[in-house]
mmCIF file of N, CA and C in Angstrom:
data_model
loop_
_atom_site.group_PDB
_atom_site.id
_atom_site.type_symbol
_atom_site.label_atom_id
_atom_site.label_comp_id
_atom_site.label_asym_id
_atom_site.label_seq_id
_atom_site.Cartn_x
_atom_site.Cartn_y
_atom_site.Cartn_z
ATOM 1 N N UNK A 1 239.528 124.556 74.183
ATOM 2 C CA UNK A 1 238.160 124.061 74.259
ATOM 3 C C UNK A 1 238.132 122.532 74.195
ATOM 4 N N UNK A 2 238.694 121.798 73.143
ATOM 5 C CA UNK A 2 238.999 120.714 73.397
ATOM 6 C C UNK A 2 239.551 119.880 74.896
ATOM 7 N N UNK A 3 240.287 120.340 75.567
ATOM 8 C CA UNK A 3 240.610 120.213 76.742
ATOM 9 C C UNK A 3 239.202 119.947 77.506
ATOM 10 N N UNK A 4 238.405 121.258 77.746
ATOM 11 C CA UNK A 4 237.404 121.173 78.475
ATOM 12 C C UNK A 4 236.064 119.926 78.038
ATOM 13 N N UNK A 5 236.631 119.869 76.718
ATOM 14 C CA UNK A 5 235.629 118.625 76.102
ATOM 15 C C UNK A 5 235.749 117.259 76.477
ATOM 16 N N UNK A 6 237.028 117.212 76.909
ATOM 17 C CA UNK A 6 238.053 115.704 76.792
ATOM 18 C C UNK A 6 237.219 115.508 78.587
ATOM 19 N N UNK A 7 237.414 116.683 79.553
ATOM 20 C CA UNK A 7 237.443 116.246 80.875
ATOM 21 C C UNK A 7 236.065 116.444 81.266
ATOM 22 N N UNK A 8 235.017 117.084 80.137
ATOM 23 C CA UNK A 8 233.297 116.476 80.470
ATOM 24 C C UNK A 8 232.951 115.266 79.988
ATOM 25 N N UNK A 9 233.552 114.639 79.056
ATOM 26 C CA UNK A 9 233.073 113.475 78.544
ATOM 27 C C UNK A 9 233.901 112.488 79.635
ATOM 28 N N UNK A 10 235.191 112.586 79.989
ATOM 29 C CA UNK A 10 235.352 111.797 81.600
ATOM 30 C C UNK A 10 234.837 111.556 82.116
ATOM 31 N N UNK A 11 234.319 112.821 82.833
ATOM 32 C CA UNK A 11 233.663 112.905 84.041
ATOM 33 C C UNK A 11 231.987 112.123 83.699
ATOM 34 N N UNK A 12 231.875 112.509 82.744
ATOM 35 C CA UNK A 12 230.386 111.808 82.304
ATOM 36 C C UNK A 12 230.465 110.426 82.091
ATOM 37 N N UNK A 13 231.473 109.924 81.516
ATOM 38 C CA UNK A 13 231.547 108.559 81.399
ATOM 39 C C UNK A 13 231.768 107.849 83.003
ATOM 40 N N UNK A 14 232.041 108.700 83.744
ATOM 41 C CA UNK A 14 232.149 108.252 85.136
ATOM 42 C C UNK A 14 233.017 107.109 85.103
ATOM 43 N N UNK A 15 234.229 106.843 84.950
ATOM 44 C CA UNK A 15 235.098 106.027 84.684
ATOM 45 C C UNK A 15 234.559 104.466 83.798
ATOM 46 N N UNK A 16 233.539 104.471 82.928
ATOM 47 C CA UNK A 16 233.353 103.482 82.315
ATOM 48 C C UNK A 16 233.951 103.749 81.095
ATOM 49 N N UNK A 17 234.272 102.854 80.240
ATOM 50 C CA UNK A 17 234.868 102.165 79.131
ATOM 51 C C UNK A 17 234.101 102.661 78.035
ATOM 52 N N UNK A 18 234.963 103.812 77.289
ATOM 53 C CA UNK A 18 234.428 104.476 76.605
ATOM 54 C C UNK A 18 233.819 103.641 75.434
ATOM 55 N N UNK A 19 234.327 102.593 75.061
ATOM 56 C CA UNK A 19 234.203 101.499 73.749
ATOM 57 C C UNK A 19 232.938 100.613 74.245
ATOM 58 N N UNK A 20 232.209 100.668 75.750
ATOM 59 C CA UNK A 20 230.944 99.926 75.752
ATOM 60 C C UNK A 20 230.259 101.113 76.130
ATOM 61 N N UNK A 21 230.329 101.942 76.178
ATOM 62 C CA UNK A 21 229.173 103.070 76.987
ATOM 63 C C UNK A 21 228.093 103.468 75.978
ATOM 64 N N UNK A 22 226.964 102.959 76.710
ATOM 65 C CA UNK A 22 225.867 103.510 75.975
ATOM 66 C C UNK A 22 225.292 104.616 75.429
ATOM 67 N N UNK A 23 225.486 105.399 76.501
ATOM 68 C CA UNK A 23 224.609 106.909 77.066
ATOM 69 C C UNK A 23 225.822 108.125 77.225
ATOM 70 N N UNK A 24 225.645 108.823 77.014
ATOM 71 C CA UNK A 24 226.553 109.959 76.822
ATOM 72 C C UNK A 24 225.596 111.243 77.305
ATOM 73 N N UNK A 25 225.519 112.130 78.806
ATOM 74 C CA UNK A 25 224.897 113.282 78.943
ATOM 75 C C UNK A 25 225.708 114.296 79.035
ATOM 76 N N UNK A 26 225.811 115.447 78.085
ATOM 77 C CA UNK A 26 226.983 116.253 77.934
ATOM 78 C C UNK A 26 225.900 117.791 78.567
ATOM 79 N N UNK A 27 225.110 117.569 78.684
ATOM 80 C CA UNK A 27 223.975 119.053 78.656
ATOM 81 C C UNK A 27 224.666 119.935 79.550
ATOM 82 N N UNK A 28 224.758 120.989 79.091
ATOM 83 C CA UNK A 28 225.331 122.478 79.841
ATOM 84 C C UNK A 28 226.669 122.267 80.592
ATOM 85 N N UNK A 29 227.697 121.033 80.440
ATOM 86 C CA UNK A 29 228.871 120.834 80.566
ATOM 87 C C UNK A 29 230.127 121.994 79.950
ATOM 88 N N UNK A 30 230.088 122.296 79.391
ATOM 89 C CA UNK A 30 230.758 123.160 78.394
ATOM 90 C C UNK A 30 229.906 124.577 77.567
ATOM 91 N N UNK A 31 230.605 125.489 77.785
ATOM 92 C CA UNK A 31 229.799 126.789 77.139
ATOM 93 C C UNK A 31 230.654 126.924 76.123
ATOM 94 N N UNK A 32 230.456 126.264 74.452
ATOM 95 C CA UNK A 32 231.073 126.576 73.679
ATOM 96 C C UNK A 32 230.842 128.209 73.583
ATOM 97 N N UNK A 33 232.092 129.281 73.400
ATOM 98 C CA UNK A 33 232.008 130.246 72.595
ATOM 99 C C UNK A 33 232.447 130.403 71.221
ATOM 100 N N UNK A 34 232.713 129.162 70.366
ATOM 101 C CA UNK A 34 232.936 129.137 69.134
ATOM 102 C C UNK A 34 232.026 128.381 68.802
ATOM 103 N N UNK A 35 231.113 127.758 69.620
ATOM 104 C CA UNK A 35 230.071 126.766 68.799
ATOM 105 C C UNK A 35 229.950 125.601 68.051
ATOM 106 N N UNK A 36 231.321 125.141 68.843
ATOM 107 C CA UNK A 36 231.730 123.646 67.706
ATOM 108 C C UNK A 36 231.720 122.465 68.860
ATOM 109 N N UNK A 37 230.936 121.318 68.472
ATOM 110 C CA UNK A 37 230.706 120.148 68.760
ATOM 111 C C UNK A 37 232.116 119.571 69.125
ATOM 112 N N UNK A 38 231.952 118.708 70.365
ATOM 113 C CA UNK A 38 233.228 117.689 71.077
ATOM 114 C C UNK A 38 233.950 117.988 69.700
ATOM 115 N N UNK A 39 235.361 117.197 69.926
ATOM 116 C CA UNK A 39 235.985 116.733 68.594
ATOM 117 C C UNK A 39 235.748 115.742 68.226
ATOM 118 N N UNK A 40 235.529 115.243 66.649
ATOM 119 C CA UNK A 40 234.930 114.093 66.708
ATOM 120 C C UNK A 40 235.536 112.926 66.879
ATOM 121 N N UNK A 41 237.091 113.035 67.261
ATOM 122 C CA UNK A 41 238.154 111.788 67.565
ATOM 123 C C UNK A 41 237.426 111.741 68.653
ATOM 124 N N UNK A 42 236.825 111.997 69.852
ATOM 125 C CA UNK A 42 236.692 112.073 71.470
ATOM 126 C C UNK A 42 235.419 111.299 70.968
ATOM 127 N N UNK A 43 234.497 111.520 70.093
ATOM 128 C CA UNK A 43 233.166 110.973 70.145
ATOM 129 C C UNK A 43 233.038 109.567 69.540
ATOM 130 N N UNK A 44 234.254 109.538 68.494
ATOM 131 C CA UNK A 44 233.707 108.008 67.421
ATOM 132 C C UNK A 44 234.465 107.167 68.341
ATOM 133 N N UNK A 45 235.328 107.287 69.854
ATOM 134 C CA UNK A 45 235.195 105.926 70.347
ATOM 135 C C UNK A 45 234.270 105.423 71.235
ATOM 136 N N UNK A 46 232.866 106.286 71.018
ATOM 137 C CA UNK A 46 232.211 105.565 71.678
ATOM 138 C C UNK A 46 231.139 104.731 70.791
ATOM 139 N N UNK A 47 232.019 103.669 70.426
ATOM 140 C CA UNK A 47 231.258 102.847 69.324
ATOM 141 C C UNK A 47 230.005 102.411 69.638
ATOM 142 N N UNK A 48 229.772 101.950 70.624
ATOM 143 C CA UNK A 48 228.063 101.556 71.586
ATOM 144 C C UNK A 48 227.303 102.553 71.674
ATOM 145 N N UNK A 49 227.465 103.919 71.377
ATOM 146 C CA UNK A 49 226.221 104.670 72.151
ATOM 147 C C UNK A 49 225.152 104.378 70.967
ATOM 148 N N UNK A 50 224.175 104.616 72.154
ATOM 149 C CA UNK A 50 222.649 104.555 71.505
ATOM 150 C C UNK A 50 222.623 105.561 71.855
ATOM 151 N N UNK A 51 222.803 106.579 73.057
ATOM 152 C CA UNK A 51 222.066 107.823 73.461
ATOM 153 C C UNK A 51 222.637 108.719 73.618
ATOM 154 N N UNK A 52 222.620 110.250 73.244
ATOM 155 C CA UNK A 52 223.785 111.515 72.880
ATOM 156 C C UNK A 52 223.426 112.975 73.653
ATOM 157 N N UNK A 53 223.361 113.233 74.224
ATOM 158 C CA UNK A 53 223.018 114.501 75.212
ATOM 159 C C UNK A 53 223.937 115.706 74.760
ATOM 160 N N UNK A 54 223.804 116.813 73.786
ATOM 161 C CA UNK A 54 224.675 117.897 73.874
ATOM 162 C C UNK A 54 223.814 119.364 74.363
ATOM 163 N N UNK A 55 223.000 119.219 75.177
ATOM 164 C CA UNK A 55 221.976 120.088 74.983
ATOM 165 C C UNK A 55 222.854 121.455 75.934
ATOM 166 N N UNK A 56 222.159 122.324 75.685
ATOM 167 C CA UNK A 56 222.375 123.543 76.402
ATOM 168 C C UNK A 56 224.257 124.064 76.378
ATOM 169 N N UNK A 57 224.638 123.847 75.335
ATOM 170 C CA UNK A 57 226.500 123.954 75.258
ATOM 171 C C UNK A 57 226.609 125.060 74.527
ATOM 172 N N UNK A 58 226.086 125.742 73.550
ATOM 173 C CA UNK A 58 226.106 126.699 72.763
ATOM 174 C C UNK A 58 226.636 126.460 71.403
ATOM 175 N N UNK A 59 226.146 125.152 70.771
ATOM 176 C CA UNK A 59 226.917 124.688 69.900
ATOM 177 C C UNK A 59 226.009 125.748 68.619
ATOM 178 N N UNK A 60 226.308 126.220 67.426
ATOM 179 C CA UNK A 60 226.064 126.605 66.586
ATOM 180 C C UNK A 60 225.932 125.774 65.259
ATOM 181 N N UNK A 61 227.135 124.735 65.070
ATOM 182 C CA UNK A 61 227.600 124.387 63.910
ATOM 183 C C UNK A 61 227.383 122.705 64.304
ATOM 184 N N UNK A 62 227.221 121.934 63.378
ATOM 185 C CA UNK A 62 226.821 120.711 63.333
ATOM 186 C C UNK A 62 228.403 119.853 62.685
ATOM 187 N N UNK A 63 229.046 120.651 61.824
ATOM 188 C CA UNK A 63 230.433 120.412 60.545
ATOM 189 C C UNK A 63 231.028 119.534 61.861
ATOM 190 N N UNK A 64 231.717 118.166 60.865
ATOM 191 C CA UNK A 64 232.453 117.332 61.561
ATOM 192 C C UNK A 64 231.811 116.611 62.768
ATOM 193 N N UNK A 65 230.240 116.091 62.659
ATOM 194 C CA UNK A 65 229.898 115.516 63.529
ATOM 195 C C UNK A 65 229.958 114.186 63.324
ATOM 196 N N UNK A 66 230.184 113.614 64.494
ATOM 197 C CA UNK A 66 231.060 111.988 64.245
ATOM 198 C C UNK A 66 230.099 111.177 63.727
ATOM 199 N N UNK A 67 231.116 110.069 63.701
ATOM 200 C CA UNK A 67 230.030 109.034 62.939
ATOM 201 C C UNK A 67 229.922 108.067 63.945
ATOM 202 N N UNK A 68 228.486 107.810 64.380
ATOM 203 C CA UNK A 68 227.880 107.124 65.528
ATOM 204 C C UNK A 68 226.683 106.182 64.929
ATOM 205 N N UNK A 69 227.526 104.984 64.381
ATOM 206 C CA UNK A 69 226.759 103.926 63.832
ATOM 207 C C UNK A 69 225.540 103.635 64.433
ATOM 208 N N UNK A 70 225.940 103.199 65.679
ATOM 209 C CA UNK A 70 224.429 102.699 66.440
ATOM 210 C C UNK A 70 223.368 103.755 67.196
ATOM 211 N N UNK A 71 223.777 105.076 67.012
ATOM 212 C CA UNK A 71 223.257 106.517 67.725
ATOM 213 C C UNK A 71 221.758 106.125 67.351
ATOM 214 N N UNK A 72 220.820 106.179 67.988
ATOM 215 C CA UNK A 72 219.232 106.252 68.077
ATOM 216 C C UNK A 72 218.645 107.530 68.821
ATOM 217 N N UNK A 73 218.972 108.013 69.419
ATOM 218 C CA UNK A 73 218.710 109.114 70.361
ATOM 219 C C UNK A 73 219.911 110.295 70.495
ATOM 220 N N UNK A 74 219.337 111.283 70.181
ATOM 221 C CA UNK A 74 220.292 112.327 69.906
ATOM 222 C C UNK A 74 219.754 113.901 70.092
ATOM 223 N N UNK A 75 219.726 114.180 71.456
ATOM 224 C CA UNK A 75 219.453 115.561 71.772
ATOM 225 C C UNK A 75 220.535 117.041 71.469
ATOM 226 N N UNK A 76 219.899 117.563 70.942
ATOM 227 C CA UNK A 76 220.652 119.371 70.888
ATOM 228 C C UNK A 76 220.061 120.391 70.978
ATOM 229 N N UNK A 77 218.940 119.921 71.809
ATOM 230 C CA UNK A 77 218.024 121.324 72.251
ATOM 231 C C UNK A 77 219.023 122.020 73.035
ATOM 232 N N UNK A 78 218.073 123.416 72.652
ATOM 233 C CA UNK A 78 218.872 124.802 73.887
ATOM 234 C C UNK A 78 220.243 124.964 73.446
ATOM 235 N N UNK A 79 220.266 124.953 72.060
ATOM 236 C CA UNK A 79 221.606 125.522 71.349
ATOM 237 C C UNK A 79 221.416 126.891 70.527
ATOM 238 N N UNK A 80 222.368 126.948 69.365
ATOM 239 C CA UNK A 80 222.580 128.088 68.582
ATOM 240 C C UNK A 80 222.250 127.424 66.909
ATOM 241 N N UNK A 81 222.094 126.468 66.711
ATOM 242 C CA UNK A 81 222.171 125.570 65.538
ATOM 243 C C UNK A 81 220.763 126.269 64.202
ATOM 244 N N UNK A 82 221.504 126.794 63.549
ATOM 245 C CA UNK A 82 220.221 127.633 62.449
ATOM 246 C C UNK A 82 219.794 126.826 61.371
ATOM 247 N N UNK A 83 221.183 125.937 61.263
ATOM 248 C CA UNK A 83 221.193 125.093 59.852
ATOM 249 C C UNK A 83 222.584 124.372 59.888
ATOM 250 N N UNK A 84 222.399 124.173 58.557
ATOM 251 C CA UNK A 84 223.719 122.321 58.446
ATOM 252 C C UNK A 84 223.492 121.260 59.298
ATOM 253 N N UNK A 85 221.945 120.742 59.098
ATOM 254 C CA UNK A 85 221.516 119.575 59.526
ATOM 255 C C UNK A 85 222.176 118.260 58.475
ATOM 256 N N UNK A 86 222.614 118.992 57.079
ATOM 257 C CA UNK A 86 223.291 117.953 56.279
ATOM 258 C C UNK A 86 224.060 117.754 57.187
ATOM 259 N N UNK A 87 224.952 118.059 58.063
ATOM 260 C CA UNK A 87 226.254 117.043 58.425
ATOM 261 C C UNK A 87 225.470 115.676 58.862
ATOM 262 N N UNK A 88 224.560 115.936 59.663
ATOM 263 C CA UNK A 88 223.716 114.393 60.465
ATOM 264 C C UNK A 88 223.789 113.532 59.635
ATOM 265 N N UNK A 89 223.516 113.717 58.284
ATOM 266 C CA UNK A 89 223.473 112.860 57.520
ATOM 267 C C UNK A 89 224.440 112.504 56.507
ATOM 268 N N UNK A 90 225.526 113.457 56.608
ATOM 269 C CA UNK A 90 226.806 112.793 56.021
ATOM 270 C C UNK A 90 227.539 112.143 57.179
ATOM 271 N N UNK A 91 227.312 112.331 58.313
ATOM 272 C CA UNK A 91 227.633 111.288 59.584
ATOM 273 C C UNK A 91 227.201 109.802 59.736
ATOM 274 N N UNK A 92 226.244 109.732 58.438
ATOM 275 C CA UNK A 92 225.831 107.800 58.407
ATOM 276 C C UNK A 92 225.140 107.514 59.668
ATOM 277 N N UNK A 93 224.214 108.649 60.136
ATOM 278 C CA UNK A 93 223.499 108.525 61.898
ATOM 279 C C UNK A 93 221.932 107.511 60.822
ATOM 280 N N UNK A 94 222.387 106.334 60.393
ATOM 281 C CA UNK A 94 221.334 105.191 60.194
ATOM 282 C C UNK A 94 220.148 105.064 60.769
ATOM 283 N N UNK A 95 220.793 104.572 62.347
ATOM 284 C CA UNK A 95 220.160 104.126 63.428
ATOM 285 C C UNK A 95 219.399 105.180 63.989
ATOM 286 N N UNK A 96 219.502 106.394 64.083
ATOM 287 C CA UNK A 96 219.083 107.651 64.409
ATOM 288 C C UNK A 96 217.593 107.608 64.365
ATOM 289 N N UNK A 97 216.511 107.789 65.181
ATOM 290 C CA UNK A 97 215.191 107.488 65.770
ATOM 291 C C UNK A 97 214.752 108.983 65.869
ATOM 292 N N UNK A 98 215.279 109.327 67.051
ATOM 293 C CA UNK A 98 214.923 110.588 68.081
ATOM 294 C C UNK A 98 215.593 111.563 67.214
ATOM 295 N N UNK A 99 215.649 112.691 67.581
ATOM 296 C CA UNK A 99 216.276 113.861 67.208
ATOM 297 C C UNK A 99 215.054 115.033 67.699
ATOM 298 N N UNK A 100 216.056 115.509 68.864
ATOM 299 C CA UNK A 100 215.740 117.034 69.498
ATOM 300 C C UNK A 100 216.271 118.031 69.172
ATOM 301 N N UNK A 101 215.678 118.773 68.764
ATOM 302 C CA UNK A 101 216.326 119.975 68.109
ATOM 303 C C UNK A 101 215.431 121.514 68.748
ATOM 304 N N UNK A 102 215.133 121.555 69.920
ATOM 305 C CA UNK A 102 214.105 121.995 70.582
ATOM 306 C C UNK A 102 214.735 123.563 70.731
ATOM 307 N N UNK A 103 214.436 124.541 70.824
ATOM 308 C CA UNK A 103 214.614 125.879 71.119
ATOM 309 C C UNK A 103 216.210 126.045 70.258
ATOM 310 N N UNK A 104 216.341 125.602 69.656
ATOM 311 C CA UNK A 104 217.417 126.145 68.509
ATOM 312 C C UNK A 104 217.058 127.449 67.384
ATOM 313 N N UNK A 105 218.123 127.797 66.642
ATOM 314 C CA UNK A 105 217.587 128.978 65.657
ATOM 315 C C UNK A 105 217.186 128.426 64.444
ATOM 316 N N UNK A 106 216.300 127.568 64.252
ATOM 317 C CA UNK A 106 216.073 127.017 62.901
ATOM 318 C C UNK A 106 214.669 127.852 62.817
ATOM 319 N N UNK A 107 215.167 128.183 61.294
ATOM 320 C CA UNK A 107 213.804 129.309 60.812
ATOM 321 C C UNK A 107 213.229 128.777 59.781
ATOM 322 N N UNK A 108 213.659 127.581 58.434
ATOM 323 C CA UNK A 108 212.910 127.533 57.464
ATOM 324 C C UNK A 108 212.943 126.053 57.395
ATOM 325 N N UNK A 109 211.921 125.453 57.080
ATOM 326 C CA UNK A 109 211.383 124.071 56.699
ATOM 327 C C UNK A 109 212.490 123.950 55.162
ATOM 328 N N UNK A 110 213.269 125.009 54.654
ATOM 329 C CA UNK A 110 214.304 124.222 53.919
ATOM 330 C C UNK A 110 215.343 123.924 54.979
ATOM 331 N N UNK A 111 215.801 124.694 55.952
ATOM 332 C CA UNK A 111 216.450 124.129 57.221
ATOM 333 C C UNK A 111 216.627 122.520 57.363
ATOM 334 N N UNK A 112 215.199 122.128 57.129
ATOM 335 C CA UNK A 112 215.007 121.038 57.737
ATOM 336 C C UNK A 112 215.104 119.898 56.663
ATOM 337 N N UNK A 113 215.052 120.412 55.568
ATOM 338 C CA UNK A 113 214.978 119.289 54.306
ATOM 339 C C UNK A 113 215.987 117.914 54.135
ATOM 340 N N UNK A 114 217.415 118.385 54.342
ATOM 341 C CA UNK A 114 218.207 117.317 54.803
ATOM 342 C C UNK A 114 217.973 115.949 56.130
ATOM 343 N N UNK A 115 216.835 115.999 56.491
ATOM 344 C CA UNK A 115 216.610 115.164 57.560
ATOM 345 C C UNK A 115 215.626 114.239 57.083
ATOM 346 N N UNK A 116 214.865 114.290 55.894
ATOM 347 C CA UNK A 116 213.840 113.663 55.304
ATOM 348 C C UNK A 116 214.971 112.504 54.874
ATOM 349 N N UNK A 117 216.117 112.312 54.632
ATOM 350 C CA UNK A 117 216.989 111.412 54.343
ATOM 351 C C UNK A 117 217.522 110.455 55.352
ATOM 352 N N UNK A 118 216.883 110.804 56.779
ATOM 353 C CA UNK A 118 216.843 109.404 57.941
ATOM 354 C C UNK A 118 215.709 108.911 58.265
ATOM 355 N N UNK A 119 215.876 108.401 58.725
ATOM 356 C CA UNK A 119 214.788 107.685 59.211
ATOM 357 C C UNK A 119 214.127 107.542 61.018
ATOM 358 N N UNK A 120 213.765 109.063 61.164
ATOM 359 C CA UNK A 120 213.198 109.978 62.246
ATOM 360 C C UNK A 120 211.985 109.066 62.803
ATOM 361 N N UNK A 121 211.298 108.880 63.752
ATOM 362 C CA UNK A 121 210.228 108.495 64.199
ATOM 363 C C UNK A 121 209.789 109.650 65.132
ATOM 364 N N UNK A 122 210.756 110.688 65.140
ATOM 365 C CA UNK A 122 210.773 111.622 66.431
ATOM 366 C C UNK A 122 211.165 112.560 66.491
ATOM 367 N N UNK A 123 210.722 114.271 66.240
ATOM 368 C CA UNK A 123 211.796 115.405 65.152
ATOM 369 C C UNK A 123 210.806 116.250 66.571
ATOM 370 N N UNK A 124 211.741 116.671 67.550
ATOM 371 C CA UNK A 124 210.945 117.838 68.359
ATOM 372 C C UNK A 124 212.047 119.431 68.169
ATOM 373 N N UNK A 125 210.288 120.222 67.563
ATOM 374 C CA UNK A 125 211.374 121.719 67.380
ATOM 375 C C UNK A 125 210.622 122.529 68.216
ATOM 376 N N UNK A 126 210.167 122.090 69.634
ATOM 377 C CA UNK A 126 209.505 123.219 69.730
ATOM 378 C C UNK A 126 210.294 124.215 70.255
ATOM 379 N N UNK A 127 209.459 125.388 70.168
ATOM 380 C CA UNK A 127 210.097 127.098 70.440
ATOM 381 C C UNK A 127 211.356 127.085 69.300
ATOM 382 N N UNK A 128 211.345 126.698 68.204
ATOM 383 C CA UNK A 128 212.126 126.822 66.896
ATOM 384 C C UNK A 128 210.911 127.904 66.176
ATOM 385 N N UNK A 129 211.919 128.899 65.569
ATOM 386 C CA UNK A 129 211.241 129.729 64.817
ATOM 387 C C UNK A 129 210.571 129.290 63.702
ATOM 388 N N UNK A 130 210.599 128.038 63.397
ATOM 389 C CA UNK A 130 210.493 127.282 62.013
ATOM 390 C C UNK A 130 208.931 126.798 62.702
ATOM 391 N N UNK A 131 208.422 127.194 63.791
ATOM 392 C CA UNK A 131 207.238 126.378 63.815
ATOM 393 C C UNK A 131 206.026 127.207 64.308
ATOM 394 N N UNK A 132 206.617 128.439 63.246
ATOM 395 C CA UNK A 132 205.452 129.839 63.222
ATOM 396 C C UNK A 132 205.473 130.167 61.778
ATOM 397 N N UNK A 133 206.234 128.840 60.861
ATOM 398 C CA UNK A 133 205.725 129.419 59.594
ATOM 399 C C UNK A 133 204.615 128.937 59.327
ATOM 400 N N UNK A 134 203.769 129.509 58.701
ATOM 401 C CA UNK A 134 202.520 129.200 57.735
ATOM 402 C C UNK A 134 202.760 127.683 57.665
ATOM 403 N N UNK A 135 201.677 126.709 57.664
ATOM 404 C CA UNK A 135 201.257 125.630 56.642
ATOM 405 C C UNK A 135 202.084 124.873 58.052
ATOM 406 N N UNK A 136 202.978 125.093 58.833
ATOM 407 C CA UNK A 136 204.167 124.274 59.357
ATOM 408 C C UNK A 136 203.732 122.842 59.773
#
């Protein structure tokens, strides 16, 4: 799986320089069937990104997500992701603005409690089961 990770983030970087690249679109590149995010050696050299695309991959699990100092924008809609939003934030995602989390399996507003610890301007869950609870 790694393999297939190494030669979408290539191909996406379209031969630019992984150490200035801004933008990163990984969406429906890869069908994880174990549900685990790039590796995060492949992701922390892209020291510049502002912008993170993993949408539609089948990721489940958030564990070991890199640390992306300057990350502001960070999509993972159209995944498997129920919970362990703590990793985001043991990842030091500072800069972190955006965050899509759109048609994922998140069911409880404790789900979501670990995210009150960034500094969000921008939290989209829609079609998340978490936004048919009461009071939501």
């Amino acid at each position: 799986m790694d393999e297939a990770w190494q030669r979408a983030v290539e191909t996406a970087l379209g031969g630019e320089d992984p150490s200035t690249a801004q933008a990163l679109m990984l969406d429906g590149c890869v069908k994880c069937s174990q549900g685990r995010l790039p590796p995060r050696s492949l992701l922390e050299q892209l020291i510049q990104l502002t912008t993170l695309s993993i949408a539609n991959t089948g990721i489940s699990t958030l564990a070991d997500f890199p640390r992306l100092a300057r990350l502001e924008q960070l999509s993972l809609s159209d995944n498997r992701i129920a919970g362990g939003l703590d990793h985001l934030v043991e990842a030091g995602l500072h800069s972190l603005r955006d965050l899509d989390l759109s048609n994922n399996k998140i069911h409880s507003l404790e789900d979501l409690s670990p995210l009150t610890r960034l500094r969000l301007v921008s939290l989209d869950l829609y079609e998340c089961p978490v936004t048919k609870v009461p009071n939501y």
